[in-house]
Amino acid sequence: MADEDDLDFNPFFQALQTTFKQHYSIARHKCHLVCVPATDTLQGRAINQRFVETHILRASPFFQGQYISTDKDGSKTIAVEKGNIVTLEGFQEEAEVRILSEELAYNEVHDYKPYKILVIERPLDGITQSSTSRSRSQSILGESQRITYQENQQYLFSFPECKKALLRLDKNITEFKNNYMIVTGYLDHAVQKLQGMCQQAVEDILKLCKRERQIDIIAQAVESYVVGSVHTKVWQAVCQQCKKEESLLQNKLEELRGVTGEQLGVKEVFCCPLPGAVVELATLDGLKTPLEKLSCLKRTLDSVNEEVNIHLREHQDPTSDDLPCLVSDDLILLLVPVLVQARCLHLPSNIFFIENLQWSLSSKDDLGFSLVTFKASMEYLMSADFSHLRATMSPTQKNNEISIPELMQAAQHMTLQPRPGEWVGRRAAAEADSLGKMTSFDKKLESITRMMERSSQELAAAPMPLKSITGETGDQPRQGGSRGEQVPDVIPLRKADNSAGLGDFLSSLQDDFGCSYGKQS
């Protein structure tokens, strides 16, 4: 290694040992991947918390060889491939950054576990001294992923040069809301009209502000803004079209009230309460855009993984250093009680909404994995015969479901809801608001309560058979096992030539569901 690339002289590595010592300590303890840009590319570059969190990455729980940034939203994803780092999600553009050298270090304070330090040819965000002269409006793009409808709306209207294009877009949205009638059975036509509206808006914006390099970011923002603006009208039509599917799901959810992971065949070591995942998933119906809904699915899976890992650490054998690995089959089964407790009556509508009303997102990232996982869990829940499980459940167990007050109380202790480091701030905020003001957390819990109460009312209502999104008629029953037979395997056996990088779960789902989603133009 050249002297200028020696870690002892690298300003970023020096900052990790001084200013950002706590970040580096956590990275060593958790064996994160540390990417150190070459010294000569850091001249004149401010090393702040965002820069540090972009270059300290944790292994993806979903894809082998991929890593996620350690900021609170995990907004960036990279892959390590053949001596290069490929930027996948959350960056201004996809690029390859060459790995100059690799060092294996050990967290000697924490049981001498190894972690990797990669010296790379430039910063992962692509901004070096030669490129810092870009205008502020250009550099804003891609700094962080915008998830909510409000964030994307604010972003689009932050560029005055695009005002003409946005006025035209608002006019088209208003005409759709006021004049367009979504006829039963012709929802696809409405979807195509919205897709065309988004494509035209992206073209108009690019003509005015010349940001072709950020076309994916602009397209995603436009889609979120358009679909979020017409959400109420479209969501009602989607729920109507998926009524048959949701009626079947309602019967299954009622049948499985109180079911446990052990009864479904989950390994005993992974069985534990998952209140955080239930709270997260309970917000799904109230979200307005496909990106918001996808992010909710991902946060739910993250919560399941973290709550299971906490349970494993609490019950770990003191003589063992390794924790059992939660595989995809167990994850799918663990989601079933979560779906039951969160009362996800509109899960088929949410999946239809996600698949058909977004056109710019990648299907190969963590969001795509989350969608496929929930589809697999729903398909398993809908097709399997659980009658023999219900027959063996006691009356107490049948009613053993988290109530809304209990759910709210459990949410205050969930792992992902208040992220690490936020408890102190939340406690201080609670004390400051003790005179009667509601915190944002309280408001979210109140929103969850209202949604779950509405779901309870829908559970009590009589189902109305209607055409399903799969094209089945109202009288066609789903195929399921006979009474008393064993719960079927979640994932069927597949050929041994599946792609190794995807893992057994995603490889097996390539035939069942496919890896791509969203309507293709």
Coordinates of C-alpha atoms in Angstrom, one line a residue:
M1 CA 0.0 0.0 0.0
A2 CA 1.3 3.4 -0.9
D3 CA 2.1 5.9 1.8
E4 CA -0.8 8.1 0.8
D5 CA -3.1 5.2 1.2
D6 CA -1.8 4.1 4.6
L7 CA -4.6 4.1 7.1
D8 CA -2.5 5.9 9.6
F9 CA -2.4 9.0 7.3
N10 CA -6.0 8.7 6.0
P11 CA -8.1 11.6 7.2
F12 CA -11.3 9.5 7.2
F13 CA -9.8 6.7 9.2
Q14 CA -8.3 9.3 11.6
A15 CA -11.8 10.8 12.0
L16 CA -13.1 7.4 12.9
Q17 CA -10.7 7.1 15.8
T18 CA -11.3 10.6 17.1
T19 CA -14.4 12.6 16.1
F20 CA -16.5 9.5 15.2
K21 CA -15.0 7.1 17.7
Q22 CA -18.4 5.9 18.9
H23 CA -19.5 5.0 15.3
Y24 CA -16.3 3.1 14.8
S25 CA -16.6 1.3 18.1
I26 CA -20.1 0.1 17.2
A27 CA -18.9 -0.9 13.7
R28 CA -16.1 -3.0 15.3
H29 CA -18.4 -4.6 17.8
K30 CA -21.0 -5.6 15.2
C31 CA -18.3 -6.5 12.6
H32 CA -19.6 -4.0 10.0
L33 CA -17.8 -3.4 6.7
V34 CA -15.7 -0.2 6.8
C35 CA -14.9 1.5 3.4
V36 CA -12.1 4.0 3.5
P37 CA -11.7 6.3 0.5
A38 CA -8.2 6.9 -0.8
T39 CA -6.5 9.8 0.9
D40 CA -6.1 12.0 -2.3
T41 CA -9.8 11.9 -3.0
L42 CA -10.7 13.4 0.4
Q43 CA -8.9 16.7 0.0
G44 CA -11.3 19.5 0.7
R45 CA -14.1 17.0 1.5
A46 CA -16.0 17.5 4.8
I47 CA -16.2 14.3 6.8
N48 CA -19.5 14.5 8.6
Q49 CA -21.9 12.0 10.1
R50 CA -23.7 11.3 6.8
F51 CA -20.4 10.6 5.1
V52 CA -19.4 8.2 7.9
E53 CA -22.7 6.3 7.9
T54 CA -22.5 5.9 4.1
H55 CA -19.0 4.3 4.4
I56 CA -19.8 2.0 7.4
L57 CA -22.2 -0.6 6.2
R58 CA -23.9 -3.7 7.8
A59 CA -24.5 -6.9 5.9
S60 CA -27.9 -7.2 4.3
P61 CA -30.1 -9.8 6.0
F62 CA -31.7 -10.5 2.6
F63 CA -29.1 -10.7 -0.1
Q64 CA -25.7 -12.3 0.1
G65 CA -22.8 -9.9 -0.8
Q66 CA -24.9 -6.8 -0.3
Y67 CA -24.5 -4.2 2.5
I68 CA -26.7 -1.4 3.8
S69 CA -25.6 2.0 5.2
T70 CA -25.8 2.5 8.9
D71 CA -27.9 5.7 8.9
K72 CA -31.2 5.3 10.7
D73 CA -33.2 4.7 7.5
G74 CA -30.6 2.3 5.9
S75 CA -31.1 4.4 2.8
K76 CA -28.1 3.2 0.7
T77 CA -27.2 -0.3 -0.6
I78 CA -24.0 -1.6 -2.2
A79 CA -22.8 -4.9 -3.4
V80 CA -19.2 -6.2 -3.3
E81 CA -18.5 -7.9 -6.7
K82 CA -15.1 -9.1 -8.1
G83 CA -12.9 -6.5 -6.6
N84 CA -15.4 -3.6 -7.0
I85 CA -18.1 -2.0 -5.0
V86 CA -21.3 -1.4 -6.9
T87 CA -23.7 1.3 -5.6
L88 CA -27.2 0.0 -6.0
E89 CA -29.7 2.1 -4.0
G90 CA -29.8 5.6 -2.5
F91 CA -27.0 7.0 -4.6
Q92 CA -27.2 9.6 -7.4
E93 CA -26.2 7.0 -9.9
E94 CA -25.2 3.4 -10.1
A95 CA -21.4 3.2 -10.3
E96 CA -18.5 0.9 -9.7
V97 CA -15.8 1.8 -7.2
R98 CA -12.6 -0.2 -7.3
I99 CA -11.3 -1.8 -4.1
L100 CA -7.6 -0.9 -3.8
S101 CA -6.8 -3.1 -0.8
E102 CA -8.4 -5.2 1.9
E103 CA -7.4 -5.6 5.5
L104 CA -8.8 -8.0 8.0
A105 CA -9.0 -6.5 11.5
Y106 CA -10.2 -7.9 14.8
N107 CA -12.3 -6.3 17.5
E108 CA -9.8 -7.4 20.3
V109 CA -12.1 -5.9 22.9
H110 CA -15.0 -8.0 21.7
D111 CA -13.9 -11.7 21.5
Y112 CA -11.5 -11.1 18.6
K113 CA -14.1 -11.4 15.9
P114 CA -12.9 -10.3 12.4
Y115 CA -14.2 -7.4 10.4
K116 CA -13.1 -6.0 7.0
I117 CA -11.6 -2.6 6.1
L118 CA -11.7 -1.9 2.4
V119 CA -9.6 1.0 0.9
I120 CA -11.5 2.2 -2.1
E121 CA -10.5 4.5 -5.0
R122 CA -13.0 7.2 -4.2
P123 CA -15.9 8.0 -1.9
L124 CA -19.1 6.0 -2.5
D125 CA -21.2 9.0 -3.0
G126 CA -19.1 10.0 -6.0
I127 CA -18.4 13.5 -4.8
T128 CA -14.7 14.4 -4.8
Q129 CA -12.8 17.7 -4.9
S130 CA -13.3 17.9 -8.7
S131 CA -17.0 17.6 -8.4
T132 CA -17.9 19.7 -5.4
S133 CA -18.6 22.7 -7.7
R134 CA -22.0 21.3 -8.7
S135 CA -24.9 23.6 -7.9
R136 CA -26.8 23.0 -4.7
S137 CA -30.0 22.1 -6.5
Q138 CA -28.2 19.3 -8.3
S139 CA -26.6 17.9 -5.3
I140 CA -29.8 17.8 -3.3
L141 CA -31.0 15.0 -5.7
G142 CA -30.2 11.6 -4.3
E143 CA -28.9 12.7 -1.0
S144 CA -31.5 10.6 0.7
Q145 CA -34.4 8.5 -0.4
R146 CA -37.8 10.2 -0.1
I147 CA -40.4 7.8 1.2
T148 CA -43.6 9.6 2.1
Y149 CA -46.0 11.4 -0.2
Q150 CA -45.3 14.7 1.6
E151 CA -41.5 14.3 1.1
N152 CA -41.9 13.7 -2.6
Q153 CA -44.4 16.5 -3.0
Q154 CA -42.1 19.0 -1.3
Y155 CA -39.1 17.8 -3.4
L156 CA -40.9 18.3 -6.7
F157 CA -42.1 21.8 -5.8
S158 CA -38.7 22.9 -4.6
F159 CA -37.5 23.6 -8.1
P160 CA -39.0 26.8 -9.6
E161 CA -37.9 26.0 -13.1
C162 CA -40.3 23.1 -13.1
K163 CA -43.4 25.1 -12.2
K164 CA -45.0 25.0 -15.6
A165 CA -44.7 21.2 -15.8
L166 CA -46.1 20.8 -12.3
L167 CA -49.0 23.0 -13.0
R168 CA -49.9 20.8 -16.0
L169 CA -49.5 17.7 -13.8
D170 CA -51.8 19.2 -11.1
K171 CA -54.4 19.9 -13.8
N172 CA -54.3 16.3 -15.0
I173 CA -54.6 15.0 -11.5
T174 CA -57.6 17.2 -10.8
E175 CA -59.3 16.1 -14.0
F176 CA -58.7 12.4 -13.1
K177 CA -60.2 12.9 -9.6
N178 CA -63.2 14.9 -10.7
N179 CA -64.1 13.5 -14.2
Y180 CA -62.6 10.0 -14.6
M181 CA -64.9 7.1 -13.7
I182 CA -63.3 3.8 -12.7
V183 CA -65.6 1.1 -14.1
T184 CA -65.7 -2.2 -12.3
G185 CA -63.6 -4.7 -14.3
Y186 CA -61.6 -1.9 -16.0
L187 CA -59.2 -0.9 -13.3
D188 CA -56.3 -1.7 -15.6
H189 CA -57.4 1.2 -17.9
A190 CA -57.2 3.6 -15.0
V191 CA -53.7 2.2 -14.1
Q192 CA -52.5 2.8 -17.6
K193 CA -53.9 6.3 -17.6
L194 CA -52.0 7.1 -14.4
Q195 CA -48.8 5.6 -15.8
G196 CA -49.1 7.7 -18.9
M197 CA -49.7 10.8 -16.7
C198 CA -46.5 10.1 -14.8
Q199 CA -44.4 9.5 -17.9
Q200 CA -45.6 12.7 -19.5
A201 CA -44.8 14.7 -16.3
V202 CA -41.3 13.2 -16.1
E203 CA -40.6 14.2 -19.8
D204 CA -41.9 17.7 -19.1
I205 CA -39.8 18.1 -16.0
L206 CA -36.6 16.9 -17.7
K207 CA -37.1 19.3 -20.6
L208 CA -37.3 22.2 -18.2
C209 CA -34.6 21.4 -15.7
K210 CA -32.2 19.1 -17.7
R211 CA -31.6 16.5 -15.0
E212 CA -31.4 13.3 -17.2
R213 CA -28.9 11.7 -14.8
Q214 CA -31.5 11.8 -12.0
I215 CA -34.4 10.5 -14.1
D216 CA -35.0 7.5 -11.8
I217 CA -35.2 9.8 -8.7
I218 CA -37.6 12.2 -10.5
A219 CA -39.7 9.4 -11.8
Q220 CA -40.1 7.9 -8.3
A221 CA -41.1 11.3 -6.9
V222 CA -43.6 11.9 -9.6
E223 CA -45.2 8.5 -9.2
S224 CA -45.5 9.0 -5.4
Y225 CA -47.0 12.4 -5.9
V226 CA -49.5 11.3 -8.6
V227 CA -50.6 8.1 -6.9
G228 CA -50.8 9.7 -3.5
S229 CA -53.0 12.5 -4.9
V230 CA -55.5 10.1 -6.3
H231 CA -55.2 7.5 -3.5
T232 CA -58.7 7.6 -2.1
K233 CA -60.4 7.2 -5.5
V234 CA -58.1 4.4 -6.7
W235 CA -57.9 2.6 -3.3
Q236 CA -61.6 2.2 -3.2
A237 CA -61.6 0.6 -6.7
V238 CA -58.7 -1.7 -5.8
C239 CA -60.5 -2.9 -2.6
Q240 CA -63.7 -3.5 -4.6
Q241 CA -61.8 -5.6 -7.2
C242 CA -60.0 -7.6 -4.5
K243 CA -63.1 -8.2 -2.4
K244 CA -63.3 -11.9 -3.2
E245 CA -59.7 -12.4 -2.2
E246 CA -60.1 -10.4 0.9
S247 CA -63.2 -12.3 1.9
L248 CA -61.2 -15.6 1.8
L249 CA -58.4 -13.9 3.8
Q250 CA -60.9 -12.7 6.4
N251 CA -62.0 -16.3 7.0
K252 CA -58.4 -17.5 7.4
L253 CA -57.5 -14.7 9.8
E254 CA -60.5 -15.5 11.9
E255 CA -59.7 -19.2 11.8
L256 CA -56.1 -18.6 13.0
R257 CA -56.8 -16.2 15.9
G258 CA -54.4 -17.2 18.6
V259 CA -52.3 -19.5 16.5
T260 CA -48.6 -19.7 17.6
G261 CA -45.4 -20.1 15.6
E262 CA -44.8 -23.5 17.3
Q263 CA -48.1 -24.8 15.9
L264 CA -47.2 -23.6 12.4
G265 CA -43.9 -25.5 12.6
V266 CA -41.5 -22.7 13.4
K267 CA -38.4 -23.8 15.2
E268 CA -38.9 -23.4 18.9
V269 CA -35.8 -21.3 19.2
F270 CA -37.3 -18.6 17.0
C271 CA -40.7 -18.5 18.6
C272 CA -41.3 -15.2 20.6
P273 CA -43.8 -12.3 20.7
L274 CA -43.5 -9.9 17.9
P275 CA -45.4 -6.7 19.0
G276 CA -43.2 -4.4 17.1
A277 CA -43.9 -6.1 13.8
V278 CA -47.6 -6.1 14.5
V279 CA -47.6 -2.4 15.3
E280 CA -45.7 -1.6 12.1
L281 CA -47.9 -3.7 9.8
A282 CA -51.0 -2.3 11.4
T283 CA -50.2 1.1 9.6
L284 CA -50.1 -0.5 6.1
D285 CA -53.7 0.4 5.1
G286 CA -53.3 4.0 6.0
L287 CA -50.3 4.7 3.7
K288 CA -50.9 6.5 0.4
T289 CA -48.2 5.4 -2.0
P290 CA -46.7 2.1 -3.2
L291 CA -43.3 3.2 -1.9
E292 CA -44.7 4.0 1.5
K293 CA -46.4 0.6 1.6
L294 CA -43.3 -1.2 0.5
S295 CA -41.2 0.5 3.1
C296 CA -43.8 -0.5 5.7
L297 CA -43.4 -4.2 4.6
K298 CA -39.6 -3.9 4.9
R299 CA -39.8 -2.3 8.3
T300 CA -42.0 -5.1 9.4
L301 CA -39.5 -7.7 8.3
D302 CA -36.7 -5.8 9.9
S303 CA -38.7 -5.7 13.2
V304 CA -39.3 -9.5 13.0
N305 CA -35.6 -10.1 12.5
E306 CA -34.6 -7.8 15.3
E307 CA -37.1 -9.0 17.8
V308 CA -36.1 -12.6 17.1
N309 CA -32.4 -11.7 17.4
I310 CA -33.1 -10.0 20.8
H311 CA -34.9 -13.2 21.9
L312 CA -32.0 -15.3 20.8
R313 CA -29.5 -13.2 22.6
E314 CA -31.5 -13.2 25.8
H315 CA -31.7 -17.1 25.7
Q316 CA -28.3 -17.7 24.2
D317 CA -26.2 -20.6 25.6
P318 CA -23.4 -18.8 27.5
T319 CA -20.9 -21.4 26.1
S320 CA -21.8 -20.6 22.5
D321 CA -20.8 -17.6 20.5
D322 CA -23.0 -18.2 17.4
L323 CA -26.7 -17.4 17.1
P324 CA -29.0 -19.6 15.0
C325 CA -29.8 -18.2 11.6
L326 CA -33.4 -17.2 10.8
V327 CA -34.0 -18.7 7.3
S328 CA -36.7 -17.7 4.8
D329 CA -39.0 -20.6 5.5
D330 CA -39.2 -19.6 9.2
L331 CA -39.7 -16.0 8.3
I332 CA -42.7 -16.8 6.2
L333 CA -44.3 -18.8 9.0
L334 CA -43.5 -16.2 11.6
L335 CA -45.4 -13.6 9.5
V336 CA -48.6 -15.6 9.7
P337 CA -49.3 -14.7 13.4
V338 CA -48.2 -11.1 12.6
L339 CA -50.8 -10.9 9.8
V340 CA -53.5 -12.3 12.1
Q341 CA -52.8 -9.9 15.0
A342 CA -52.4 -6.9 12.7
R343 CA -55.8 -7.8 11.1
C344 CA -54.5 -7.3 7.6
L345 CA -57.8 -7.7 5.8
H346 CA -56.7 -5.6 2.8
L347 CA -53.4 -7.3 2.2
P348 CA -54.5 -8.5 -1.3
S349 CA -55.4 -4.9 -2.2
N350 CA -52.1 -3.6 -0.8
I351 CA -50.2 -6.1 -2.9
F352 CA -52.2 -5.3 -6.0
F353 CA -51.7 -1.5 -5.3
I354 CA -47.9 -2.0 -5.0
E355 CA -47.5 -4.2 -8.0
N356 CA -49.6 -2.1 -10.4
L357 CA -49.2 1.5 -9.3
Q358 CA -45.5 1.9 -9.4
W359 CA -43.2 1.6 -12.4
S360 CA -39.7 2.9 -11.5
L361 CA -38.6 0.9 -8.5
S362 CA -36.1 -2.0 -8.7
S363 CA -37.3 -5.5 -8.0
K364 CA -33.9 -6.7 -6.8
D365 CA -33.4 -4.7 -3.7
D366 CA -34.6 -5.2 -0.1
L367 CA -38.0 -3.7 -1.0
G368 CA -38.5 -6.3 -3.7
F369 CA -37.5 -9.0 -1.3
S370 CA -40.0 -7.8 1.2
L371 CA -42.9 -7.9 -1.3
V372 CA -42.1 -11.4 -2.4
T373 CA -41.8 -12.6 1.2
F374 CA -45.3 -11.2 2.1
K375 CA -46.8 -12.7 -1.1
A376 CA -45.3 -16.0 -0.1
S377 CA -46.7 -15.8 3.4
M378 CA -50.2 -14.7 2.1
E379 CA -50.2 -17.5 -0.4
Y380 CA -49.3 -20.0 2.2
L381 CA -51.9 -18.7 4.6
M382 CA -54.6 -18.7 1.9
S383 CA -53.9 -22.2 0.5
A384 CA -53.0 -24.3 3.5
D385 CA -55.5 -26.2 5.6
F386 CA -55.3 -25.2 9.3
S387 CA -58.5 -26.9 10.5
H388 CA -56.6 -29.5 12.5
L389 CA -54.8 -26.7 14.3
R390 CA -58.0 -24.9 15.2
A391 CA -59.5 -28.1 16.5
T392 CA -56.7 -28.5 19.0
M393 CA -56.7 -25.0 20.3
S394 CA -58.2 -24.2 23.7
P395 CA -60.9 -21.5 24.0
T396 CA -58.4 -19.4 25.9
Q397 CA -55.8 -19.7 23.1
K398 CA -58.5 -18.9 20.5
N399 CA -59.0 -15.5 22.1
N400 CA -55.3 -15.0 22.9
E401 CA -54.9 -12.0 20.7
I402 CA -53.1 -8.7 21.5
S403 CA -55.7 -6.1 22.4
I404 CA -55.4 -2.5 21.2
P405 CA -54.3 -1.2 24.7
E406 CA -51.8 -4.0 25.0
L407 CA -50.5 -3.4 21.5
M408 CA -50.0 0.3 22.3
Q409 CA -48.1 -0.6 25.5
A410 CA -45.9 -3.1 23.7
A411 CA -45.2 -0.6 20.9
Q412 CA -43.4 1.6 23.5
H413 CA -40.9 -1.2 23.9
M414 CA -40.5 -2.3 20.3
T415 CA -37.0 -2.2 18.9
L416 CA -37.4 -0.5 15.6
Q417 CA -40.1 2.0 16.4
P418 CA -37.9 4.2 18.6
R419 CA -34.5 3.7 16.9
P420 CA -31.3 3.3 18.9
G421 CA -30.5 6.6 20.6
E422 CA -34.0 8.0 20.4
W423 CA -35.3 6.9 23.8
V424 CA -33.7 9.8 25.7
G425 CA -35.1 12.3 23.3
R426 CA -38.5 10.7 23.4
R427 CA -38.5 10.7 27.2
A428 CA -37.6 14.3 27.3
A429 CA -40.2 15.2 24.7
A430 CA -42.8 13.3 26.8
E431 CA -41.9 15.3 29.9
A432 CA -42.1 18.5 27.9
D433 CA -45.5 17.7 26.7
S434 CA -46.9 16.6 30.0
L435 CA -49.3 19.5 30.0
G436 CA -51.6 17.7 27.5
K437 CA -49.8 18.0 24.2
M438 CA -49.6 14.8 22.1
T439 CA -46.2 13.6 20.8
S440 CA -45.9 12.4 17.2
F441 CA -45.5 8.9 18.6
D442 CA -48.8 9.2 20.5
K443 CA -50.5 10.4 17.3
K444 CA -49.2 7.4 15.4
L445 CA -50.4 5.1 18.1
E446 CA -53.8 6.7 18.0
S447 CA -53.9 6.3 14.2
I448 CA -53.0 2.6 14.6
T449 CA -55.8 2.2 17.1
R450 CA -58.4 3.7 14.7
M451 CA -57.2 1.5 11.9
M452 CA -57.4 -1.6 14.0
E453 CA -60.8 -0.7 15.3
R454 CA -62.0 -0.3 11.7
S455 CA -60.5 -3.7 10.9
S456 CA -62.4 -5.2 13.8
Q457 CA -65.6 -3.8 12.5
E458 CA -64.9 -5.3 9.0
L459 CA -64.2 -8.7 10.6
A460 CA -67.7 -8.6 12.0
A461 CA -69.3 -7.7 8.7
A462 CA -70.6 -10.3 6.3
P463 CA -68.2 -10.9 3.4
M464 CA -69.4 -10.0 -0.2
P465 CA -68.1 -12.3 -2.9
L466 CA -66.7 -10.6 -5.9
K467 CA -64.2 -11.1 -8.7
S468 CA -60.7 -11.6 -7.4
I469 CA -57.4 -10.2 -8.7
T470 CA -56.5 -13.7 -9.8
G471 CA -59.5 -14.0 -12.1
E472 CA -61.3 -16.6 -10.0
T473 CA -65.1 -16.5 -10.0
G474 CA -67.0 -16.2 -6.7
D475 CA -67.7 -19.9 -6.5
Q476 CA -64.2 -21.3 -7.1
P477 CA -62.7 -22.5 -3.8
R478 CA -59.0 -22.3 -3.2
Q479 CA -57.1 -25.6 -3.2
G480 CA -56.2 -26.7 0.3
G481 CA -55.5 -29.9 2.1
S482 CA -58.1 -32.1 3.6
R483 CA -59.0 -32.0 7.3
G484 CA -56.3 -33.4 9.5
E485 CA -53.5 -33.4 7.0
Q486 CA -50.1 -31.9 7.8
V487 CA -49.4 -28.2 7.1
P488 CA -47.8 -28.2 3.6
D489 CA -44.2 -27.1 3.0
V490 CA -43.9 -23.4 2.6
I491 CA -41.4 -23.6 -0.2
P492 CA -41.4 -26.6 -2.6
L493 CA -38.1 -28.3 -3.5
R494 CA -36.3 -26.8 -6.5
K495 CA -33.6 -27.8 -8.8
A496 CA -30.0 -27.4 -7.6
D497 CA -29.0 -25.0 -10.4
N498 CA -30.6 -21.9 -8.9
S499 CA -28.6 -18.7 -8.7
A500 CA -26.3 -19.1 -5.7
G501 CA -26.3 -15.4 -4.9
L502 CA -30.0 -15.2 -4.3
G503 CA -30.2 -17.9 -1.7
D504 CA -32.6 -20.9 -1.6
F505 CA -35.6 -18.7 -0.7
L506 CA -35.5 -16.3 -3.6
S507 CA -34.4 -18.9 -6.1
S508 CA -37.4 -21.0 -5.3
L509 CA -39.7 -18.0 -5.6
Q510 CA -38.5 -17.2 -9.1
D511 CA -40.9 -19.8 -10.5
D512 CA -43.7 -19.2 -8.0
F513 CA -43.9 -15.4 -8.1
G514 CA -41.1 -14.0 -10.2
C515 CA -38.7 -11.4 -9.0
S516 CA -40.1 -8.5 -10.9
Y517 CA -43.1 -6.6 -9.9
G518 CA -45.0 -3.5 -11.1
K519 CA -46.8 -3.2 -14.4
Q520 CA -44.5 -3.1 -17.3
S521 CA -45.1 -0.6 -20.0

